[in-house]
């Protein structure tokens, strides 16, 4: 199946194609792109691996003042401007621009495998993502700091300035804001003229959202914070990562690459970094090979100051392990000489879980189709005439992001049973003691998370579809991303270990039951005779659990945690500055460093991470 948000926006993308095909391609100027290794210099101050979301952001910031030279090496290519334009920036049908790695069979999902989808182009996953632009809560980032070790600056107050710096906010139009009660806190958002990543509202919204919003507001415990950017959760509107003028995708390439012409900023495309080179435990450069042609003689480039790995949470641990940095026992199985034994590399792997619950409201009245997103899953929209253009919508702009005490009265029971678990009970048998110690700390924090209203345990996209995506925003089953020990050049072995801890299944059941109560018991929906079409109300108890095993998607394409910013003795890989423990001149800057999932889609946190160290 296609990634959820791509599927969600597909009809809009079609309309955009119709309206945009006559427009002329725009000529972009951009960083110096090299596609032949013969063109590069022998040494740079910084060599960045991966021209993705975080890699381009950090490279842009490092070259801004002209004092340092940076080479970025990217496995994939620069996609044409026409592709962005033709898709309205919202949908890419080109299979060449994403990876699709097959996960290991997941025993708790009836041995199903999962396609691990990641962006593969200049821009990385920010080029193919659903453009949902959210952060997570204050409590969640304070949790990052709690796991991060003494005096960690990765708490809410420590990260907020970099969230502000990372994007340029455009508020919604007044008529739209009034009709939908879209509010925002200007202090939580930045408008730095040097930041070209845009957080923008579309000019239009589907008025069928209004009754869905009104009903959600009445659910017990639901609060409406001023926005989702100020650290509190509830029912809120959020922008998308789109350009405020063209309503095209705004992503790492348009923000940190296009329109930048600097002698000291070069990008080499279609070359794969195989490993980091060392002098003792000091990183000195990288070894890489061309992707095209028959000549696979390894090439190398020196980094005078640092090597920065920004290959994403799936490939960064692979490159580290191939370079001799990782769990000693794993490296020995693959005959890789150990440079530094860091047991946490590739462990603590986490992603969001979701599935789709279907509803229809088959009332006798016909629906008023205000936009292509309206289906028979929403009550009639109020008769509000709005200006604006429906094709500026890229995906959901509103959701309920809520804590377990709002989802279920059983939260304390679940939290105390989780807290009482033996931390080793659901981890792989050979888990290293330091990784286990890290899990124990996570478990204790997470038990508090289960009792907190201000942690996003559930995300429901509100309105617009006949049913909803129900998503677990935090999981307790941690997976692994390890090299394939029989072929280290093959894609890494991705094991979500989905639902390996039964608490995750319980949480999904509670999340579905919350959504059921919302649809079936809300007075606002009753006149329309709501009907659950999938799985159906008769599916309860064990049958519901079996339905979850059969339909659950163990990823929302938000892999994190495989090079966690935690102390070494707690299974951590990088320190406060994101430098590797026990290694000199090697840093990781991407989704791998998150010590635990934010209760949010992960692009904004990635930009924040790159700004904080950039
Ligand atoms: C389909 C999809 C939908 C998503 N939807 C949303 C959303 O709506 N909202 C949201 O906030 N987030 C979303 N995300 C998540 C978000 O986009 C990612 O978390 C974020 O972009 C990851 O950034 P990164 O810097 O860690 O890695 P990436 O941006 O993935 O960059 C890694 C780069 O490294 C390159 N690379 C890897 N290995 C090598 C190598 N050996 N040599 C050279 N280069 C290499 C890759 O080709 C890639 O370009 C989505 C992601 C996907 C895939
Ligand atoms: C990923 O690969 C799987 C298995 O080959 C396939 O079923 C799925 O459709 C692919 N996904 C995408 C988005 O191409
Ligand atoms: C999954 O695969 C394993 C190993 O092949 C097997 O033992 C198990 O019975 C399978 N589970 C299901 C539900 O098919
Ligand atoms: C509008 O949003 C604010 C939060 O900014 C909330 O307090 C208020 O209750 C909302 N009003 C309505 C009518 O929904
Ligand atoms: C690049 O700069 C030009 C001129 O300022 C502008 O018109 C264009 O939109 C910019 N492109 C991007 C991708 O920002
Ligand atoms: C909506 O309101 C407009 C203006 O008040 C009116 O002309 C129109 O008939 C109404 N449409 C419906 C479907 O009630
Ligand atoms: C490891 O790589 C080999 C060779 O490419 C492949 O046949 C095998 O399936 C891979 N193993 C896993 C677990 O992915
Ligand atoms: C509810 O939906 C199911 C599945 O689509 C359908 O079989 C059933 O007839 C519907 N029930 C009602 C009362 O509409």
JSON list of C-alpha atoms in Angstrom, two decimals, residues 349-494:
[
{"chain": "A", "resi": 349, "resn": "UNK", "atom": "CA", "xyz": [14.38, 1.58, 17.44]},
{"chain": "A", "resi": 350, "resn": "UNK", "atom": "CA", "xyz": [10.90, 3.16, 17.63]},
{"chain": "A", "resi": 351, "resn": "UNK", "atom": "CA", "xyz": [8.17, 4.30, 15.22]},
{"chain": "A", "resi": 352, "resn": "UNK", "atom": "CA", "xyz": [4.51, 5.25, 15.44]},
{"chain": "A", "resi": 353, "resn": "UNK", "atom": "CA", "xyz": [1.80, 2.59, 14.85]},
{"chain": "A", "resi": 354, "resn": "UNK", "atom": "CA", "xyz": [-1.44, 3.15, 13.03]},
{"chain": "A", "resi": 355, "resn": "UNK", "atom": "CA", "xyz": [-4.48, 1.64, 11.45]},
{"chain": "A", "resi": 356, "resn": "UNK", "atom": "CA", "xyz": [-7.64, 2.87, 9.85]},
{"chain": "A", "resi": 357, "resn": "UNK", "atom": "CA", "xyz": [-11.12, 2.57, 11.39]},
{"chain": "A", "resi": 358, "resn": "UNK", "atom": "CA", "xyz": [-13.97, 3.04, 8.89]},
{"chain": "A", "resi": 359, "resn": "UNK", "atom": "CA", "xyz": [-17.27, 4.82, 9.52]},
{"chain": "A", "resi": 360, "resn": "UNK", "atom": "CA", "xyz": [-20.23, 6.07, 7.55]},
{"chain": "A", "resi": 361, "resn": "UNK", "atom": "CA", "xyz": [-23.12, 8.29, 8.59]},
{"chain": "A", "resi": 362, "resn": "UNK", "atom": "CA", "xyz": [-25.85, 6.96, 6.30]},
{"chain": "A", "resi": 363, "resn": "UNK", "atom": "CA", "xyz": [-28.49, 9.52, 7.24]},
{"chain": "A", "resi": 364, "resn": "UNK", "atom": "CA", "xyz": [-31.26, 10.24, 4.73]},
{"chain": "A", "resi": 365, "resn": "UNK", "atom": "CA", "xyz": [-30.03, 13.74, 3.89]},
{"chain": "A", "resi": 366, "resn": "UNK", "atom": "CA", "xyz": [-27.54, 14.13, 1.06]},
{"chain": "A", "resi": 367, "resn": "UNK", "atom": "CA", "xyz": [-24.15, 15.57, 2.02]},
{"chain": "A", "resi": 368, "resn": "UNK", "atom": "CA", "xyz": [-23.16, 18.99, 0.87]},
{"chain": "A", "resi": 369, "resn": "UNK", "atom": "CA", "xyz": [-19.91, 18.42, -0.95]},
{"chain": "A", "resi": 370, "resn": "UNK", "atom": "CA", "xyz": [-17.85, 21.47, -0.09]},
{"chain": "A", "resi": 371, "resn": "UNK", "atom": "CA", "xyz": [-14.56, 19.93, -1.08]},
{"chain": "A", "resi": 372, "resn": "UNK", "atom": "CA", "xyz": [-13.18, 16.82, -2.61]},
{"chain": "A", "resi": 373, "resn": "UNK", "atom": "CA", "xyz": [-12.27, 15.57, 0.84]},
{"chain": "A", "resi": 374, "resn": "UNK", "atom": "CA", "xyz": [-15.84, 15.30, 2.08]},
{"chain": "A", "resi": 375, "resn": "UNK", "atom": "CA", "xyz": [-17.29, 11.84, 2.09]},
{"chain": "A", "resi": 376, "resn": "UNK", "atom": "CA", "xyz": [-20.29, 10.32, 3.78]},
{"chain": "A", "resi": 377, "resn": "UNK", "atom": "CA", "xyz": [-18.32, 9.91, 6.98]},
{"chain": "A", "resi": 378, "resn": "UNK", "atom": "CA", "xyz": [-19.07, 13.41, 8.25]},
{"chain": "A", "resi": 379, "resn": "UNK", "atom": "CA", "xyz": [-22.35, 15.10, 9.19]},
{"chain": "A", "resi": 380, "resn": "UNK", "atom": "CA", "xyz": [-23.65, 17.88, 6.93]},
{"chain": "A", "resi": 381, "resn": "UNK", "atom": "CA", "xyz": [-21.36, 20.86, 6.89]},
{"chain": "A", "resi": 382, "resn": "UNK", "atom": "CA", "xyz": [-22.74, 24.19, 8.05]},
{"chain": "A", "resi": 383, "resn": "UNK", "atom": "CA", "xyz": [-23.63, 26.51, 5.21]},
{"chain": "A", "resi": 384, "resn": "UNK", "atom": "CA", "xyz": [-20.62, 28.80, 5.46]},
{"chain": "A", "resi": 385, "resn": "UNK", "atom": "CA", "xyz": [-19.36, 30.27, 2.23]},
{"chain": "A", "resi": 386, "resn": "UNK", "atom": "CA", "xyz": [-15.59, 30.60, 2.27]},
{"chain": "A", "resi": 387, "resn": "UNK", "atom": "CA", "xyz": [-13.14, 32.08, -0.16]},
{"chain": "A", "resi": 388, "resn": "UNK", "atom": "CA", "xyz": [-9.95, 30.16, -0.87]},
{"chain": "A", "resi": 389, "resn": "UNK", "atom": "CA", "xyz": [-8.73, 27.31, -2.99]},
{"chain": "A", "resi": 390, "resn": "UNK", "atom": "CA", "xyz": [-9.32, 23.66, -1.94]},
{"chain": "A", "resi": 391, "resn": "UNK", "atom": "CA", "xyz": [-6.23, 22.57, -3.83]},
{"chain": "A", "resi": 392, "resn": "UNK", "atom": "CA", "xyz": [-4.05, 24.40, -1.28]},
{"chain": "A", "resi": 393, "resn": "UNK", "atom": "CA", "xyz": [-4.88, 21.68, 1.27]},
{"chain": "A", "resi": 394, "resn": "UNK", "atom": "CA", "xyz": [-2.05, 19.16, 1.47]},
{"chain": "A", "resi": 395, "resn": "UNK", "atom": "CA", "xyz": [-3.35, 16.90, 4.23]},
{"chain": "A", "resi": 396, "resn": "UNK", "atom": "CA", "xyz": [-4.81, 17.15, 7.68]},
{"chain": "A", "resi": 397, "resn": "UNK", "atom": "CA", "xyz": [-4.50, 20.48, 9.51]},
{"chain": "A", "resi": 398, "resn": "UNK", "atom": "CA", "xyz": [-6.42, 19.42, 12.59]},
{"chain": "A", "resi": 399, "resn": "UNK", "atom": "CA", "xyz": [-6.23, 16.54, 14.97]},
{"chain": "A", "resi": 400, "resn": "UNK", "atom": "CA", "xyz": [-6.91, 15.38, 18.49]},
{"chain": "A", "resi": 401, "resn": "UNK", "atom": "CA", "xyz": [-3.57, 14.70, 20.20]},
{"chain": "A", "resi": 402, "resn": "UNK", "atom": "CA", "xyz": [-4.40, 13.32, 23.60]},
{"chain": "A", "resi": 403, "resn": "UNK", "atom": "CA", "xyz": [-3.07, 11.63, 26.71]},
{"chain": "A", "resi": 404, "resn": "UNK", "atom": "CA", "xyz": [-4.09, 8.21, 28.03]},
{"chain": "A", "resi": 405, "resn": "UNK", "atom": "CA", "xyz": [-6.13, 9.62, 30.97]},
{"chain": "A", "resi": 406, "resn": "UNK", "atom": "CA", "xyz": [-8.39, 11.23, 28.35]},
{"chain": "A", "resi": 407, "resn": "UNK", "atom": "CA", "xyz": [-8.49, 8.09, 26.21]},
{"chain": "A", "resi": 408, "resn": "UNK", "atom": "CA", "xyz": [-9.45, 5.66, 28.97]},
{"chain": "A", "resi": 409, "resn": "UNK", "atom": "CA", "xyz": [-10.35, 5.36, 32.64]},
{"chain": "A", "resi": 410, "resn": "UNK", "atom": "CA", "xyz": [-8.08, 2.29, 32.70]},
{"chain": "A", "resi": 411, "resn": "UNK", "atom": "CA", "xyz": [-4.94, 4.39, 32.38]},
{"chain": "A", "resi": 412, "resn": "UNK", "atom": "CA", "xyz": [-3.69, 3.87, 35.93]},
{"chain": "A", "resi": 413, "resn": "UNK", "atom": "CA", "xyz": [-4.15, 0.11, 35.67]},
{"chain": "A", "resi": 414, "resn": "UNK", "atom": "CA", "xyz": [-2.20, 0.03, 32.40]},
{"chain": "A", "resi": 415, "resn": "UNK", "atom": "CA", "xyz": [0.52, 2.33, 33.76]},
{"chain": "A", "resi": 416, "resn": "UNK", "atom": "CA", "xyz": [1.05, 0.33, 36.93]},
{"chain": "A", "resi": 417, "resn": "UNK", "atom": "CA", "xyz": [1.12, -2.99, 35.10]},
{"chain": "A", "resi": 418, "resn": "UNK", "atom": "CA", "xyz": [3.65, -1.55, 32.66]},
{"chain": "A", "resi": 419, "resn": "UNK", "atom": "CA", "xyz": [5.79, -0.14, 35.50]},
{"chain": "A", "resi": 420, "resn": "UNK", "atom": "CA", "xyz": [5.80, -3.55, 37.20]},
{"chain": "A", "resi": 421, "resn": "UNK", "atom": "CA", "xyz": [7.11, -5.44, 34.15]},
{"chain": "A", "resi": 422, "resn": "UNK", "atom": "CA", "xyz": [10.55, -7.03, 34.26]},
{"chain": "A", "resi": 423, "resn": "UNK", "atom": "CA", "xyz": [12.39, -4.69, 31.85]},
{"chain": "A", "resi": 424, "resn": "UNK", "atom": "CA", "xyz": [14.10, -7.65, 30.15]},
{"chain": "A", "resi": 425, "resn": "UNK", "atom": "CA", "xyz": [10.85, -9.55, 29.64]},
{"chain": "A", "resi": 426, "resn": "UNK", "atom": "CA", "xyz": [10.07, -8.30, 26.14]},
{"chain": "A", "resi": 427, "resn": "UNK", "atom": "CA", "xyz": [13.52, -7.37, 24.82]},
{"chain": "A", "resi": 428, "resn": "UNK", "atom": "CA", "xyz": [15.65, -9.71, 22.69]},
{"chain": "A", "resi": 429, "resn": "UNK", "atom": "CA", "xyz": [17.39, -12.35, 24.83]},
{"chain": "A", "resi": 430, "resn": "UNK", "atom": "CA", "xyz": [20.89, -11.07, 23.97]},
{"chain": "A", "resi": 431, "resn": "UNK", "atom": "CA", "xyz": [20.17, -7.41, 24.84]},
{"chain": "A", "resi": 432, "resn": "UNK", "atom": "CA", "xyz": [23.34, -5.76, 26.19]},
{"chain": "A", "resi": 433, "resn": "UNK", "atom": "CA", "xyz": [23.18, -4.72, 29.89]},
{"chain": "A", "resi": 434, "resn": "UNK", "atom": "CA", "xyz": [23.61, -1.01, 28.97]},
{"chain": "A", "resi": 435, "resn": "UNK", "atom": "CA", "xyz": [20.72, -1.15, 26.48]},
{"chain": "A", "resi": 436, "resn": "UNK", "atom": "CA", "xyz": [18.67, -2.90, 29.15]},
{"chain": "A", "resi": 437, "resn": "UNK", "atom": "CA", "xyz": [19.54, -0.19, 31.69]},
{"chain": "A", "resi": 438, "resn": "UNK", "atom": "CA", "xyz": [18.40, 2.40, 29.12]},
{"chain": "A", "resi": 439, "resn": "UNK", "atom": "CA", "xyz": [15.15, 0.53, 28.62]},
{"chain": "A", "resi": 440, "resn": "UNK", "atom": "CA", "xyz": [14.58, 0.44, 32.38]},
{"chain": "A", "resi": 441, "resn": "UNK", "atom": "CA", "xyz": [14.91, 4.24, 32.52]},
{"chain": "A", "resi": 442, "resn": "UNK", "atom": "CA", "xyz": [12.59, 4.54, 29.52]},
{"chain": "A", "resi": 443, "resn": "UNK", "atom": "CA", "xyz": [10.08, 2.24, 31.24]},
{"chain": "A", "resi": 444, "resn": "UNK", "atom": "CA", "xyz": [9.99, 4.35, 34.37]},
{"chain": "A", "resi": 445, "resn": "UNK", "atom": "CA", "xyz": [9.57, 7.57, 32.35]},
{"chain": "A", "resi": 446, "resn": "UNK", "atom": "CA", "xyz": [6.98, 5.94, 30.13]},
{"chain": "A", "resi": 447, "resn": "UNK", "atom": "CA", "xyz": [4.89, 4.76, 33.06]},
{"chain": "A", "resi": 448, "resn": "UNK", "atom": "CA", "xyz": [4.65, 8.47, 33.98]},
{"chain": "A", "resi": 449, "resn": "UNK", "atom": "CA", "xyz": [3.79, 9.26, 30.36]},
{"chain": "A", "resi": 450, "resn": "UNK", "atom": "CA", "xyz": [0.86, 6.82, 30.56]},
{"chain": "A", "resi": 451, "resn": "UNK", "atom": "CA", "xyz": [-0.46, 8.78, 33.55]},
{"chain": "A", "resi": 452, "resn": "UNK", "atom": "CA", "xyz": [0.05, 12.20, 31.98]},
{"chain": "A", "resi": 453, "resn": "UNK", "atom": "CA", "xyz": [-2.63, 14.14, 30.13]},
{"chain": "A", "resi": 454, "resn": "UNK", "atom": "CA", "xyz": [0.06, 16.12, 28.30]},
{"chain": "A", "resi": 455, "resn": "UNK", "atom": "CA", "xyz": [1.65, 13.22, 26.42]},
{"chain": "A", "resi": 456, "resn": "UNK", "atom": "CA", "xyz": [0.22, 12.37, 23.01]},
{"chain": "A", "resi": 457, "resn": "UNK", "atom": "CA", "xyz": [-0.64, 8.68, 23.34]},
{"chain": "A", "resi": 458, "resn": "UNK", "atom": "CA", "xyz": [-3.28, 8.96, 20.63]},
{"chain": "A", "resi": 459, "resn": "UNK", "atom": "CA", "xyz": [-3.55, 11.00, 17.46]},
{"chain": "A", "resi": 460, "resn": "UNK", "atom": "CA", "xyz": [-6.83, 11.06, 15.55]},
{"chain": "A", "resi": 461, "resn": "UNK", "atom": "CA", "xyz": [-7.04, 13.07, 12.36]},
{"chain": "A", "resi": 462, "resn": "UNK", "atom": "CA", "xyz": [-10.33, 14.96, 12.66]},
{"chain": "A", "resi": 463, "resn": "UNK", "atom": "CA", "xyz": [-12.76, 15.24, 9.77]},
{"chain": "A", "resi": 464, "resn": "UNK", "atom": "CA", "xyz": [-12.74, 14.78, 6.07]},
{"chain": "A", "resi": 465, "resn": "UNK", "atom": "CA", "xyz": [-12.61, 11.01, 5.71]},
{"chain": "A", "resi": 466, "resn": "UNK", "atom": "CA", "xyz": [-15.21, 8.32, 6.29]},
{"chain": "A", "resi": 467, "resn": "UNK", "atom": "CA", "xyz": [-13.46, 7.10, 9.35]},
{"chain": "A", "resi": 468, "resn": "UNK", "atom": "CA", "xyz": [-10.07, 8.00, 10.70]},
{"chain": "A", "resi": 469, "resn": "UNK", "atom": "CA", "xyz": [-6.51, 7.07, 11.15]},
{"chain": "A", "resi": 470, "resn": "UNK", "atom": "CA", "xyz": [-6.00, 6.03, 14.75]},
{"chain": "A", "resi": 471, "resn": "UNK", "atom": "CA", "xyz": [-2.37, 6.28, 15.74]},
{"chain": "A", "resi": 472, "resn": "UNK", "atom": "CA", "xyz": [-0.31, 5.21, 18.77]},
{"chain": "A", "resi": 473, "resn": "UNK", "atom": "CA", "xyz": [2.17, 8.05, 19.15]},
{"chain": "A", "resi": 474, "resn": "UNK", "atom": "CA", "xyz": [4.34, 6.27, 21.72]},
{"chain": "A", "resi": 475, "resn": "UNK", "atom": "CA", "xyz": [5.27, 2.62, 21.82]},
{"chain": "A", "resi": 476, "resn": "UNK", "atom": "CA", "xyz": [6.95, 0.43, 24.42]},
{"chain": "A", "resi": 477, "resn": "UNK", "atom": "CA", "xyz": [8.10, -2.39, 22.08]},
{"chain": "A", "resi": 478, "resn": "UNK", "atom": "CA", "xyz": [11.56, -1.41, 20.93]},
{"chain": "A", "resi": 479, "resn": "UNK", "atom": "CA", "xyz": [13.01, -2.82, 17.73]},
{"chain": "A", "resi": 480, "resn": "UNK", "atom": "CA", "xyz": [16.42, -3.12, 16.07]},
{"chain": "A", "resi": 481, "resn": "UNK", "atom": "CA", "xyz": [18.13, -1.95, 12.88]},
{"chain": "A", "resi": 482, "resn": "UNK", "atom": "CA", "xyz": [21.27, -4.03, 12.31]},
{"chain": "A", "resi": 483, "resn": "UNK", "atom": "CA", "xyz": [23.58, -4.82, 9.44]},
{"chain": "A", "resi": 484, "resn": "UNK", "atom": "CA", "xyz": [22.95, -7.95, 7.47]},
{"chain": "A", "resi": 485, "resn": "UNK", "atom": "CA", "xyz": [25.87, -9.98, 8.80]},
{"chain": "A", "resi": 486, "resn": "UNK", "atom": "CA", "xyz": [26.06, -12.20, 5.71]},
{"chain": "A", "resi": 487, "resn": "UNK", "atom": "CA", "xyz": [26.15, -9.21, 3.32]},
{"chain": "A", "resi": 488, "resn": "UNK", "atom": "CA", "xyz": [27.02, -5.90, 4.94]},
{"chain": "A", "resi": 489, "resn": "UNK", "atom": "CA", "xyz": [26.45, -4.02, 1.67]},
{"chain": "A", "resi": 490, "resn": "UNK", "atom": "CA", "xyz": [22.82, -5.22, 1.55]},
{"chain": "A", "resi": 491, "resn": "UNK", "atom": "CA", "xyz": [20.08, -3.07, 3.12]},
{"chain": "A", "resi": 492, "resn": "UNK", "atom": "CA", "xyz": [20.04, -3.27, 6.92]},
{"chain": "A", "resi": 493, "resn": "UNK", "atom": "CA", "xyz": [17.78, -5.73, 8.71]},
{"chain": "A", "resi": 494, "resn": "UNK", "atom": "CA", "xyz": [14.85, -3.73, 10.06]}
]
